[in-house]
mmCIF file with all atom_site columns, C-alpha atoms in Angstrom:
data_model
loop_
_atom_site.group_PDB
_atom_site.id
_atom_site.type_symbol
_atom_site.label_atom_id
_atom_site.label_alt_id
_atom_site.label_comp_id
_atom_site.label_asym_id
_atom_site.label_entity_id
_atom_site.label_seq_id
_atom_site.pdbx_PDB_ins_code
_atom_site.Cartn_x
_atom_site.Cartn_y
_atom_site.Cartn_z
_atom_site.occupancy
_atom_site.B_iso_or_equiv
_atom_site.pdbx_formal_charge
_atom_site.auth_seq_id
_atom_site.auth_comp_id
_atom_site.auth_asym_id
_atom_site.auth_atom_id
_atom_site.pdbx_PDB_model_num
ATOM 1   C CA . GLY A 1 1   ? 167.684 131.238 162.081 1.00 82.00 ? 1242 GLY A CA 1
ATOM 2   C CA . ASN A 1 2   ? 168.786 134.586 163.429 1.00 89.00 ? 1243 ASN A CA 1
ATOM 3   C CA . SER A 1 3   ? 171.180 136.584 161.270 1.00 93.00 ? 1244 SER A CA 1
ATOM 4   C CA . VAL A 1 4   ? 172.661 140.054 160.823 1.00 96.00 ? 1245 VAL A CA 1
ATOM 5   C CA . THR A 1 5   ? 173.649 141.754 157.582 1.00 96.00 ? 1246 THR A CA 1
ATOM 6   C CA . GLN A 1 6   ? 176.002 144.720 157.539 1.00 95.00 ? 1247 GLN A CA 1
ATOM 7   C CA . MET A 1 7   ? 177.195 146.958 154.762 1.00 89.00 ? 1248 MET A CA 1
ATOM 8   C CA . GLU A 1 8   ? 180.575 146.003 153.429 1.00 87.00 ? 1249 GLU A CA 1
ATOM 9   C CA . GLY A 1 9   ? 183.570 148.165 154.098 1.00 87.00 ? 1250 GLY A CA 1
ATOM 10  C CA . PRO A 1 10  ? 185.864 149.758 154.288 1.00 95.00 ? 1251 PRO A CA 1
ATOM 11  C CA . VAL A 1 11  ? 184.106 153.023 154.863 1.00 96.00 ? 1252 VAL A CA 1
ATOM 12  C CA . THR A 1 12  ? 186.580 155.832 154.314 1.00 97.00 ? 1253 THR A CA 1
ATOM 13  C CA . LEU A 1 13  ? 185.752 159.303 155.661 1.00 97.00 ? 1254 LEU A CA 1
ATOM 14  C CA . SER A 1 14  ? 187.458 162.553 156.439 1.00 97.00 ? 1255 SER A CA 1
ATOM 15  C CA . GLU A 1 15  ? 187.454 163.857 159.983 1.00 97.00 ? 1256 GLU A CA 1
ATOM 16  C CA . GLU A 1 16  ? 184.176 165.590 160.970 1.00 96.00 ? 1257 GLU A CA 1
ATOM 17  C CA . ALA A 1 17  ? 182.191 163.798 158.266 1.00 97.00 ? 1258 ALA A CA 1
ATOM 18  C CA . PHE A 1 18  ? 178.825 162.161 158.981 1.00 97.00 ? 1259 PHE A CA 1
ATOM 19  C CA . LEU A 1 19  ? 178.849 158.396 159.439 1.00 97.00 ? 1260 LEU A CA 1
ATOM 20  C CA . THR A 1 20  ? 176.190 155.808 158.681 1.00 97.00 ? 1261 THR A CA 1
ATOM 21  C CA . ILE A 1 21  ? 176.821 152.079 158.840 1.00 97.00 ? 1262 ILE A CA 1
ATOM 22  C CA . ASN A 1 22  ? 173.801 150.034 157.803 1.00 97.00 ? 1263 ASN A CA 1
ATOM 23  C CA . CYS A 1 23  ? 172.666 146.949 159.675 1.00 97.00 ? 1264 CYS A CA 1
ATOM 24  C CA . THR A 1 24  ? 169.591 144.807 159.100 1.00 97.00 ? 1265 THR A CA 1
ATOM 25  C CA . TYR A 1 25  ? 168.570 141.680 160.920 1.00 96.00 ? 1266 TYR A CA 1
ATOM 26  C CA . THR A 1 26  ? 166.420 138.581 160.704 1.00 94.00 ? 1267 THR A CA 1
ATOM 27  C CA . ALA A 1 27  ? 165.182 137.151 163.960 1.00 91.00 ? 1268 ALA A CA 1
ATOM 28  C CA . THR A 1 28  ? 162.318 135.393 165.636 1.00 85.00 ? 1269 THR A CA 1
ATOM 29  C CA . GLY A 1 29  ? 160.826 136.764 168.796 1.00 83.00 ? 1270 GLY A CA 1
ATOM 30  C CA . TYR A 1 30  ? 162.040 140.024 170.290 1.00 84.00 ? 1271 TYR A CA 1
ATOM 31  C CA . PRO A 1 31  ? 165.813 140.294 169.959 1.00 91.00 ? 1272 PRO A CA 1
ATOM 32  C CA . SER A 1 32  ? 168.043 142.862 171.570 1.00 93.00 ? 1273 SER A CA 1
ATOM 33  C CA . LEU A 1 33  ? 170.384 144.687 169.198 1.00 95.00 ? 1274 LEU A CA 1
ATOM 34  C CA . PHE A 1 34  ? 173.975 145.758 169.747 1.00 96.00 ? 1275 PHE A CA 1
ATOM 35  C CA . TRP A 1 35  ? 176.902 147.525 168.179 1.00 97.00 ? 1276 TRP A CA 1
ATOM 36  C CA . TYR A 1 36  ? 180.343 146.310 169.216 1.00 97.00 ? 1277 TYR A CA 1
ATOM 37  C CA . VAL A 1 37  ? 183.604 147.997 168.244 1.00 96.00 ? 1278 VAL A CA 1
ATOM 38  C CA . GLN A 1 38  ? 187.060 146.481 167.814 1.00 94.00 ? 1279 GLN A CA 1
ATOM 39  C CA . TYR A 1 39  ? 189.941 148.952 167.902 1.00 93.00 ? 1280 TYR A CA 1
ATOM 40  C CA . PRO A 1 40  ? 193.264 147.817 166.426 1.00 87.00 ? 1281 PRO A CA 1
ATOM 41  C CA . GLY A 1 41  ? 194.960 145.311 168.727 1.00 83.00 ? 1282 GLY A CA 1
ATOM 42  C CA . GLU A 1 42  ? 192.114 145.288 171.237 1.00 87.00 ? 1283 GLU A CA 1
ATOM 43  C CA . GLY A 1 43  ? 189.205 143.042 172.122 1.00 88.00 ? 1284 GLY A CA 1
ATOM 44  C CA . LEU A 1 44  ? 185.598 143.665 171.176 1.00 93.00 ? 1285 LEU A CA 1
ATOM 45  C CA . GLN A 1 45  ? 183.829 146.266 173.301 1.00 94.00 ? 1286 GLN A CA 1
ATOM 46  C CA . LEU A 1 46  ? 180.153 147.055 173.583 1.00 95.00 ? 1287 LEU A CA 1
ATOM 47  C CA . LEU A 1 47  ? 179.462 150.452 172.009 1.00 97.00 ? 1288 LEU A CA 1
ATOM 48  C CA . LEU A 1 48  ? 175.694 150.684 172.453 1.00 97.00 ? 1289 LEU A CA 1
ATOM 49  C CA . LYS A 1 49  ? 172.559 148.592 172.616 1.00 95.00 ? 1290 LYS A CA 1
ATOM 50  C CA . ALA A 1 50  ? 168.771 148.716 172.344 1.00 95.00 ? 1291 ALA A CA 1
ATOM 51  C CA . THR A 1 51  ? 166.467 146.147 173.821 1.00 92.00 ? 1292 THR A CA 1
ATOM 52  C CA . LYS A 1 52  ? 163.090 146.911 172.267 1.00 91.00 ? 1293 LYS A CA 1
ATOM 53  C CA . ALA A 1 53  ? 161.506 148.550 169.256 1.00 93.00 ? 1294 ALA A CA 1
ATOM 54  C CA . ASP A 1 54  ? 161.977 152.330 168.941 1.00 95.00 ? 1295 ASP A CA 1
ATOM 55  C CA . ASP A 1 55  ? 164.683 152.350 171.629 1.00 95.00 ? 1296 ASP A CA 1
ATOM 56  C CA . LYS A 1 56  ? 167.700 154.485 170.798 1.00 97.00 ? 1297 LYS A CA 1
ATOM 57  C CA . GLY A 1 57  ? 171.102 153.404 172.025 1.00 96.00 ? 1298 GLY A CA 1
ATOM 58  C CA . SER A 1 58  ? 173.831 156.034 172.295 1.00 97.00 ? 1299 SER A CA 1
ATOM 59  C CA . ASN A 1 59  ? 177.417 156.310 173.460 1.00 97.00 ? 1300 ASN A CA 1
ATOM 60  C CA . LYS A 1 60  ? 180.467 158.441 172.598 1.00 95.00 ? 1301 LYS A CA 1
ATOM 61  C CA . GLY A 1 61  ? 178.438 160.405 170.040 1.00 97.00 ? 1302 GLY A CA 1
ATOM 62  C CA . PHE A 1 62  ? 177.248 157.263 168.237 1.00 98.00 ? 1303 PHE A CA 1
ATOM 63  C CA . GLU A 1 63  ? 173.531 156.470 167.978 1.00 98.00 ? 1304 GLU A CA 1
ATOM 64  C CA . ALA A 1 64  ? 171.371 153.686 166.641 1.00 98.00 ? 1305 ALA A CA 1
ATOM 65  C CA . THR A 1 65  ? 167.594 153.255 166.705 1.00 97.00 ? 1306 THR A CA 1
ATOM 66  C CA . TYR A 1 66  ? 165.872 149.860 166.838 1.00 97.00 ? 1307 TYR A CA 1
ATOM 67  C CA . ARG A 1 67  ? 163.442 149.900 163.898 1.00 96.00 ? 1308 ARG A CA 1
ATOM 68  C CA . LYS A 1 68  ? 161.193 146.853 163.973 1.00 93.00 ? 1309 LYS A CA 1
ATOM 69  C CA . GLU A 1 69  ? 159.235 147.840 160.868 1.00 94.00 ? 1310 GLU A CA 1
ATOM 70  C CA . THR A 1 70  ? 162.381 147.877 158.726 1.00 95.00 ? 1311 THR A CA 1
ATOM 71  C CA . THR A 1 71  ? 164.325 145.325 160.857 1.00 95.00 ? 1312 THR A CA 1
ATOM 72  C CA . SER A 1 72  ? 167.229 147.739 161.005 1.00 97.00 ? 1313 SER A CA 1
ATOM 73  C CA . PHE A 1 73  ? 169.678 149.154 163.524 1.00 98.00 ? 1314 PHE A CA 1
ATOM 74  C CA . HIS A 1 74  ? 171.847 151.603 161.586 1.00 98.00 ? 1315 HIS A CA 1
ATOM 75  C CA . LEU A 1 75  ? 174.813 153.198 163.353 1.00 98.00 ? 1316 LEU A CA 1
ATOM 76  C CA . GLU A 1 76  ? 175.274 156.965 162.985 1.00 98.00 ? 1317 GLU A CA 1
ATOM 77  C CA . LYS A 1 77  ? 177.645 159.626 164.198 1.00 98.00 ? 1318 LYS A CA 1
ATOM 78  C CA . GLY A 1 78  ? 177.438 163.279 163.306 1.00 97.00 ? 1319 GLY A CA 1
ATOM 79  C CA . SER A 1 79  ? 181.151 164.056 163.222 1.00 96.00 ? 1320 SER A CA 1
ATOM 80  C CA . VAL A 1 80  ? 183.744 161.287 163.160 1.00 97.00 ? 1321 VAL A CA 1
ATOM 81  C CA . GLN A 1 81  ? 187.257 161.546 164.535 1.00 97.00 ? 1322 GLN A CA 1
ATOM 82  C CA . VAL A 1 82  ? 190.457 159.792 163.553 1.00 96.00 ? 1323 VAL A CA 1
ATOM 83  C CA . SER A 1 83  ? 190.228 157.878 166.835 1.00 96.00 ? 1324 SER A CA 1
ATOM 84  C CA . ASP A 1 84  ? 186.947 156.291 165.642 1.00 97.00 ? 1325 ASP A CA 1
ATOM 85  C CA . SER A 1 85  ? 188.875 154.221 163.112 1.00 97.00 ? 1326 SER A CA 1
ATOM 86  C CA . ALA A 1 86  ? 188.003 150.629 164.001 1.00 96.00 ? 1327 ALA A CA 1
ATOM 87  C CA . VAL A 1 87  ? 185.870 147.687 162.948 1.00 96.00 ? 1328 VAL A CA 1
ATOM 88  C CA . TYR A 1 88  ? 182.201 147.927 163.915 1.00 97.00 ? 1329 TYR A CA 1
ATOM 89  C CA . PHE A 1 89  ? 180.042 144.844 164.406 1.00 97.00 ? 1330 PHE A CA 1
ATOM 90  C CA . CYS A 1 90  ? 176.271 144.752 164.551 1.00 97.00 ? 1331 CYS A CA 1
ATOM 91  C CA . ALA A 1 91  ? 174.870 141.909 166.643 1.00 96.00 ? 1332 ALA A CA 1
ATOM 92  C CA . LEU A 1 92  ? 171.658 140.530 168.033 1.00 94.00 ? 1333 LEU A CA 1
ATOM 93  C CA . SER A 1 93  ? 170.690 138.297 170.890 1.00 91.00 ? 1334 SER A CA 1
ATOM 94  C CA . SER A 1 94  ? 167.642 136.143 171.007 1.00 79.00 ? 1335 SER A CA 1
ATOM 95  C CA . THR A 1 95  ? 165.010 136.537 173.696 1.00 68.00 ? 1336 THR A CA 1
ATOM 96  C CA . GLY A 1 96  ? 166.632 135.763 177.029 1.00 68.00 ? 1337 GLY A CA 1
ATOM 97  C CA . PHE A 1 97  ? 170.155 136.533 175.783 1.00 69.00 ? 1338 PHE A CA 1
ATOM 98  C CA . GLN A 1 98  ? 171.541 133.066 175.281 1.00 75.00 ? 1339 GLN A CA 1
ATOM 99  C CA . LYS A 1 99  ? 174.242 134.203 172.850 1.00 86.00 ? 1340 LYS A CA 1
ATOM 100 C CA . LEU A 1 100 ? 175.162 136.935 170.354 1.00 91.00 ? 1341 LEU A CA 1
ATOM 101 C CA . VAL A 1 101 ? 174.948 136.561 166.588 1.00 93.00 ? 1342 VAL A CA 1
ATOM 102 C CA . PHE A 1 102 ? 177.310 138.955 164.802 1.00 95.00 ? 1343 PHE A CA 1
ATOM 103 C CA . GLY A 1 103 ? 177.434 140.529 161.384 1.00 96.00 ? 1344 GLY A CA 1
ATOM 104 C CA . THR A 1 104 ? 180.603 140.408 159.314 1.00 95.00 ? 1345 THR A CA 1
ATOM 105 C CA . GLY A 1 105 ? 181.837 143.789 160.517 1.00 96.00 ? 1346 GLY A CA 1
ATOM 106 C CA . THR A 1 106 ? 182.481 147.107 158.778 1.00 96.00 ? 1347 THR A CA 1
ATOM 107 C CA . ARG A 1 107 ? 185.896 148.709 158.875 1.00 96.00 ? 1348 ARG A CA 1
ATOM 108 C CA . LEU A 1 108 ? 185.878 152.485 159.305 1.00 97.00 ? 1349 LEU A CA 1
ATOM 109 C CA . LEU A 1 109 ? 188.918 154.512 158.296 1.00 97.00 ? 1350 LEU A CA 1
ATOM 110 C CA . VAL A 1 110 ? 188.942 158.200 159.235 1.00 97.00 ? 1351 VAL A CA 1
ATOM 111 C CA . SER A 1 111 ? 191.641 160.441 157.815 1.00 96.00 ? 1352 SER A CA 1
ATOM 112 C CA . PRO A 1 112 ? 192.674 163.857 159.198 1.00 95.00 ? 1353 PRO A CA 1
ATOM 113 C CA . ASP B 2 1   ? 186.860 144.012 186.931 1.00 53.00 ? 701  ASP B CA 1
ATOM 114 C CA . THR B 2 2   ? 190.250 142.715 185.859 1.00 74.00 ? 702  THR B CA 1
ATOM 115 C CA . GLY B 2 3   ? 188.954 141.745 182.443 1.00 91.00 ? 703  GLY B CA 1
ATOM 116 C CA . VAL B 2 4   ? 188.757 138.490 180.552 1.00 95.00 ? 704  VAL B CA 1
ATOM 117 C CA . SER B 2 5   ? 192.183 136.928 180.170 1.00 95.00 ? 705  SER B CA 1
ATOM 118 C CA . GLN B 2 6   ? 193.161 134.542 177.380 1.00 96.00 ? 706  GLN B CA 1
ATOM 119 C CA . ASN B 2 7   ? 196.345 132.543 177.007 1.00 96.00 ? 707  ASN B CA 1
ATOM 120 C CA . PRO B 2 8   ? 198.361 132.211 174.948 1.00 96.00 ? 708  PRO B CA 1
ATOM 121 C CA . ARG B 2 9   ? 197.992 135.318 172.770 1.00 95.00 ? 709  ARG B CA 1
ATOM 122 C CA . HIS B 2 10  ? 199.475 133.520 169.790 1.00 96.00 ? 710  HIS B CA 1
ATOM 123 C CA . LYS B 2 11  ? 199.911 129.847 168.963 1.00 97.00 ? 711  LYS B CA 1
ATOM 124 C CA . ILE B 2 12  ? 201.673 128.419 165.941 1.00 97.00 ? 712  ILE B CA 1
ATOM 125 C CA . THR B 2 13  ? 201.357 124.702 165.403 1.00 97.00 ? 713  THR B CA 1
ATOM 126 C CA . LYS B 2 14  ? 201.812 122.102 162.729 1.00 97.00 ? 714  LYS B CA 1
ATOM 127 C CA . ARG B 2 15  ? 198.903 120.363 161.109 1.00 97.00 ? 715  ARG B CA 1
ATOM 128 C CA . GLY B 2 16  ? 197.873 117.308 163.080 1.00 97.00 ? 716  GLY B CA 1
ATOM 129 C CA . GLN B 2 17  ? 199.035 118.581 166.455 1.00 97.00 ? 717  GLN B CA 1
ATOM 130 C CA . ASN B 2 18  ? 196.724 119.208 169.409 1.00 98.00 ? 718  ASN B CA 1
ATOM 131 C CA . VAL B 2 19  ? 196.396 122.653 170.956 1.00 98.00 ? 719  VAL B CA 1
ATOM 132 C CA . THR B 2 20  ? 194.730 123.944 174.093 1.00 98.00 ? 720  THR B CA 1
ATOM 133 C CA . PHE B 2 21  ? 193.692 127.490 174.924 1.00 97.00 ? 721  PHE B CA 1
ATOM 134 C CA . ARG B 2 22  ? 192.741 128.891 178.290 1.00 97.00 ? 722  ARG B CA 1
ATOM 135 C CA . CYS B 2 23  ? 190.236 131.571 179.246 1.00 98.00 ? 723  CYS B CA 1
ATOM 136 C CA . ASP B 2 24  ? 189.895 133.194 182.658 1.00 97.00 ? 724  ASP B CA 1
ATOM 137 C CA . PRO B 2 25  ? 186.626 135.113 182.815 1.00 96.00 ? 725  PRO B CA 1
ATOM 138 C CA . ILE B 2 26  ? 185.828 138.061 185.029 1.00 94.00 ? 726  ILE B CA 1
ATOM 139 C CA . SER B 2 27  ? 185.303 136.705 188.522 1.00 91.00 ? 727  SER B CA 1
ATOM 140 C CA . GLU B 2 28  ? 181.673 136.040 189.398 1.00 88.00 ? 728  GLU B CA 1
ATOM 141 C CA . HIS B 2 29  ? 180.716 135.882 185.733 1.00 92.00 ? 729  HIS B CA 1
ATOM 142 C CA . ASN B 2 30  ? 178.973 132.558 185.562 1.00 92.00 ? 730  ASN B CA 1
ATOM 143 C CA . ARG B 2 31  ? 178.420 132.545 181.799 1.00 94.00 ? 731  ARG B CA 1
ATOM 144 C CA . LEU B 2 32  ? 181.388 131.916 179.541 1.00 96.00 ? 732  LEU B CA 1
ATOM 145 C CA . TYR B 2 33  ? 181.379 131.894 175.750 1.00 96.00 ? 733  TYR B CA 1
ATOM 146 C CA . TRP B 2 34  ? 183.784 130.809 173.018 1.00 97.00 ? 734  TRP B CA 1
ATOM 147 C CA . TYR B 2 35  ? 183.725 132.391 169.573 1.00 96.00 ? 735  TYR B CA 1
ATOM 148 C CA . ARG B 2 36  ? 185.898 131.994 166.494 1.00 96.00 ? 736  ARG B CA 1
ATOM 149 C CA . GLN B 2 37  ? 186.771 134.868 164.183 1.00 95.00 ? 737  GLN B CA 1
ATOM 150 C CA . THR B 2 38  ? 188.446 134.557 160.804 1.00 94.00 ? 738  THR B CA 1
ATOM 151 C CA . LEU B 2 39  ? 189.896 137.438 158.827 1.00 89.00 ? 739  LEU B CA 1
ATOM 152 C CA . GLY B 2 40  ? 187.235 139.771 157.519 1.00 87.00 ? 740  GLY B CA 1
ATOM 153 C CA . GLN B 2 41  ? 184.413 137.978 159.298 1.00 91.00 ? 741  GLN B CA 1
ATOM 154 C CA . GLY B 2 42  ? 182.448 138.529 162.451 1.00 93.00 ? 742  GLY B CA 1
ATOM 155 C CA . PRO B 2 43  ? 182.800 136.296 165.491 1.00 95.00 ? 743  PRO B CA 1
ATOM 156 C CA . GLU B 2 44  ? 181.035 132.947 165.118 1.00 94.00 ? 744  GLU B CA 1
ATOM 157 C CA . PHE B 2 45  ? 179.528 131.322 168.173 1.00 93.00 ? 745  PHE B CA 1
ATOM 158 C CA . LEU B 2 46  ? 181.093 128.009 169.191 1.00 95.00 ? 746  LEU B CA 1
ATOM 159 C CA . THR B 2 47  ? 179.784 127.134 172.645 1.00 95.00 ? 747  THR B CA 1
ATOM 160 C CA . TYR B 2 48  ? 178.817 128.519 176.028 1.00 94.00 ? 748  TYR B CA 1
ATOM 161 C CA . PHE B 2 49  ? 178.754 127.502 179.662 1.00 95.00 ? 749  PHE B CA 1
ATOM 162 C CA . GLN B 2 50  ? 176.618 128.447 182.580 1.00 93.00 ? 750  GLN B CA 1
ATOM 163 C CA . ASN B 2 51  ? 178.841 127.675 185.545 1.00 94.00 ? 751  ASN B CA 1
ATOM 164 C CA . GLU B 2 52  ? 180.326 124.254 184.722 1.00 94.00 ? 752  GLU B CA 1
ATOM 165 C CA . ALA B 2 53  ? 177.471 123.141 182.476 1.00 94.00 ? 753  ALA B CA 1
ATOM 166 C CA . GLN B 2 54  ? 177.975 123.369 178.718 1.00 93.00 ? 754  GLN B CA 1
ATOM 167 C CA . LEU B 2 55  ? 174.548 124.490 177.555 1.00 92.00 ? 755  LEU B CA 1
ATOM 168 C CA . GLU B 2 56  ? 174.940 124.873 173.819 1.00 90.00 ? 756  GLU B CA 1
ATOM 169 C CA . LYS B 2 57  ? 177.362 123.816 171.108 1.00 92.00 ? 757  LYS B CA 1
ATOM 170 C CA . SER B 2 58  ? 177.353 125.154 167.573 1.00 91.00 ? 758  SER B CA 1
ATOM 171 C CA . ARG B 2 59  ? 177.255 122.783 164.634 1.00 87.00 ? 759  ARG B CA 1
ATOM 172 C CA . LEU B 2 60  ? 180.540 124.480 163.701 1.00 80.00 ? 760  LEU B CA 1
ATOM 173 C CA . LEU B 2 61  ? 182.149 122.651 166.590 1.00 84.00 ? 761  LEU B CA 1
ATOM 174 C CA . SER B 2 62  ? 183.364 119.383 165.088 1.00 88.00 ? 762  SER B CA 1
ATOM 175 C CA . ASP B 2 63  ? 184.282 116.334 167.152 1.00 92.00 ? 763  ASP B CA 1
ATOM 176 C CA . ARG B 2 64  ? 187.883 117.549 167.158 1.00 95.00 ? 764  ARG B CA 1
ATOM 177 C CA . PHE B 2 65  ? 186.901 120.472 169.359 1.00 96.00 ? 765  PHE B CA 1
ATOM 178 C CA . SER B 2 66  ? 186.180 120.130 173.051 1.00 95.00 ? 766  SER B CA 1
ATOM 179 C CA . ALA B 2 67  ? 185.616 122.742 175.706 1.00 96.00 ? 767  ALA B CA 1
ATOM 180 C CA . GLU B 2 68  ? 185.536 122.345 179.454 1.00 96.00 ? 768  GLU B CA 1
ATOM 181 C CA . ARG B 2 69  ? 184.875 124.471 182.472 1.00 96.00 ? 769  ARG B CA 1
ATOM 182 C CA . PRO B 2 70  ? 185.380 121.982 185.268 1.00 91.00 ? 770  PRO B CA 1
ATOM 183 C CA . LYS B 2 71  ? 184.936 124.198 188.315 1.00 87.00 ? 771  LYS B CA 1
ATOM 184 C CA . GLY B 2 72  ? 182.827 126.898 186.787 1.00 85.00 ? 772  GLY B CA 1
ATOM 185 C CA . SER B 2 73  ? 185.738 129.334 186.703 1.00 91.00 ? 773  SER B CA 1
ATOM 186 C CA . PHE B 2 74  ? 188.330 129.153 183.901 1.00 96.00 ? 774  PHE B CA 1
ATOM 187 C CA . SER B 2 75  ? 187.674 127.287 180.682 1.00 97.00 ? 775  SER B CA 1
ATOM 188 C CA . THR B 2 76  ? 189.825 125.437 178.179 1.00 97.00 ? 776  THR B CA 1
ATOM 189 C CA . LEU B 2 77  ? 189.236 124.878 174.481 1.00 97.00 ? 777  LEU B CA 1
ATOM 190 C CA . GLU B 2 78  ? 191.124 121.991 172.922 1.00 97.00 ? 778  GLU B CA 1
ATOM 191 C CA . ILE B 2 79  ? 191.480 121.293 169.226 1.00 97.00 ? 779  ILE B CA 1
ATOM 192 C CA . GLN B 2 80  ? 192.726 117.844 168.314 1.00 97.00 ? 780  GLN B CA 1
ATOM 193 C CA . ARG B 2 81  ? 194.456 116.975 165.042 1.00 97.00 ? 781  ARG B CA 1
ATOM 194 C CA . THR B 2 82  ? 194.518 120.587 163.909 1.00 97.00 ? 782  THR B CA 1
ATOM 195 C CA . GLU B 2 83  ? 193.847 121.441 160.278 1.00 96.00 ? 783  GLU B CA 1
ATOM 196 C CA . GLN B 2 84  ? 194.809 124.538 158.330 1.00 96.00 ? 784  GLN B CA 1
ATOM 197 C CA . GLY B 2 85  ? 191.157 125.583 158.324 1.00 94.00 ? 785  GLY B CA 1
ATOM 198 C CA . ASP B 2 86  ? 191.320 125.894 162.100 1.00 96.00 ? 786  ASP B CA 1
ATOM 199 C CA . SER B 2 87  ? 193.543 128.962 161.751 1.00 97.00 ? 787  SER B CA 1
ATOM 200 C CA . ALA B 2 88  ? 191.575 131.798 163.316 1.00 97.00 ? 788  ALA B CA 1
ATOM 201 C CA . MET B 2 89  ? 191.282 134.069 166.315 1.00 96.00 ? 789  MET B CA 1
ATOM 202 C CA . TYR B 2 90  ? 189.571 132.267 169.207 1.00 97.00 ? 790  TYR B CA 1
ATOM 203 C CA . LEU B 2 91  ? 187.689 134.652 171.451 1.00 97.00 ? 791  LEU B CA 1
ATOM 204 C CA . CYS B 2 92  ? 186.404 134.137 174.952 1.00 97.00 ? 792  CYS B CA 1
ATOM 205 C CA . ALA B 2 93  ? 183.725 136.262 176.569 1.00 96.00 ? 793  ALA B CA 1
ATOM 206 C CA . SER B 2 94  ? 181.871 136.264 179.862 1.00 95.00 ? 794  SER B CA 1
ATOM 207 C CA . ARG B 2 95  ? 178.917 137.833 181.588 1.00 93.00 ? 795  ARG B CA 1
ATOM 208 C CA . ARG B 2 96  ? 176.946 137.565 184.785 1.00 89.00 ? 796  ARG B CA 1
ATOM 209 C CA . ASP B 2 97  ? 173.678 135.727 184.550 1.00 82.00 ? 797  ASP B CA 1
ATOM 210 C CA . ARG B 2 98  ? 170.814 138.172 185.141 1.00 78.00 ? 798  ARG B CA 1
ATOM 211 C CA . GLY B 2 99  ? 173.312 140.977 184.736 1.00 75.00 ? 799  GLY B CA 1
ATOM 212 C CA . PRO B 2 100 ? 173.354 143.565 181.969 1.00 77.00 ? 800  PRO B CA 1
ATOM 213 C CA . GLU B 2 101 ? 173.013 142.234 178.434 1.00 81.00 ? 801  GLU B CA 1
ATOM 214 C CA . LYS B 2 102 ? 176.692 142.761 177.724 1.00 88.00 ? 802  LYS B CA 1
ATOM 215 C CA . LEU B 2 103 ? 179.486 140.385 176.870 1.00 91.00 ? 803  LEU B CA 1
ATOM 216 C CA . PHE B 2 104 ? 183.011 141.197 178.046 1.00 93.00 ? 804  PHE B CA 1
ATOM 217 C CA . PHE B 2 105 ? 185.543 139.899 175.534 1.00 94.00 ? 805  PHE B CA 1
ATOM 218 C CA . GLY B 2 106 ? 189.142 138.896 175.946 1.00 95.00 ? 806  GLY B CA 1
ATOM 219 C CA . SER B 2 107 ? 191.803 139.844 173.410 1.00 93.00 ? 807  SER B CA 1
ATOM 220 C CA . GLY B 2 108 ? 191.743 136.391 171.893 1.00 95.00 ? 808  GLY B CA 1
ATOM 221 C CA . THR B 2 109 ? 194.196 133.643 170.991 1.00 97.00 ? 809  THR B CA 1
ATOM 222 C CA . GLN B 2 110 ? 195.457 133.759 167.403 1.00 96.00 ? 810  GLN B CA 1
ATOM 223 C CA . LEU B 2 111 ? 195.987 130.235 166.083 1.00 98.00 ? 811  LEU B CA 1
ATOM 224 C CA . SER B 2 112 ? 198.082 129.594 162.992 1.00 97.00 ? 812  SER B CA 1
ATOM 225 C CA . VAL B 2 113 ? 198.191 126.037 161.674 1.00 97.00 ? 813  VAL B CA 1
ATOM 226 C CA . LEU B 2 114 ? 201.057 125.437 159.262 1.00 95.00 ? 814  LEU B CA 1
#
């Protein structure tokens, strides 16, 4: 079945550091890939998405590229801020978007 | 969009009791999803509706769980004879069919079974 594997956290960084959170997936067909973010006390929000191979999703300085050859969708940001502290979830949807399958989440802690 | 609304925010119950949660999706969102999230884990799919039709149920959803969406608007999730293992955050999400591939999530209902 479809599944998503994320690097374990927490990831602890200083402000302005470079961020990478690894995500790999297993899926049949042509899934769409997503990063969702959960800020403390809030619901999950879509951060970015990519719907086909080699697409790059970007938002709020975060980027991720859909790599079919390595089945990966790593999240990157060049310079993190304290306000980026949250839990980040990688997810995929099967062809036709019936539902989302999530990874276990990676907590990011950014200190001043 | 007024957002996806879930009630109650918190529910504490004793083992063996029944509980019911409500989800009000964004209006005109005809797809509605239920997920369960335990501490340190990602959301796990439970079930989803297209309008009033329940189209898929996860094998995680035991016979003690039932979800309804009688008029294709709000939905309820009932857990009968709760067990301590049912303690989790129950999340509701919605989207418009043929709309953007994006789920809008509510803030969830935190269930604690004592």
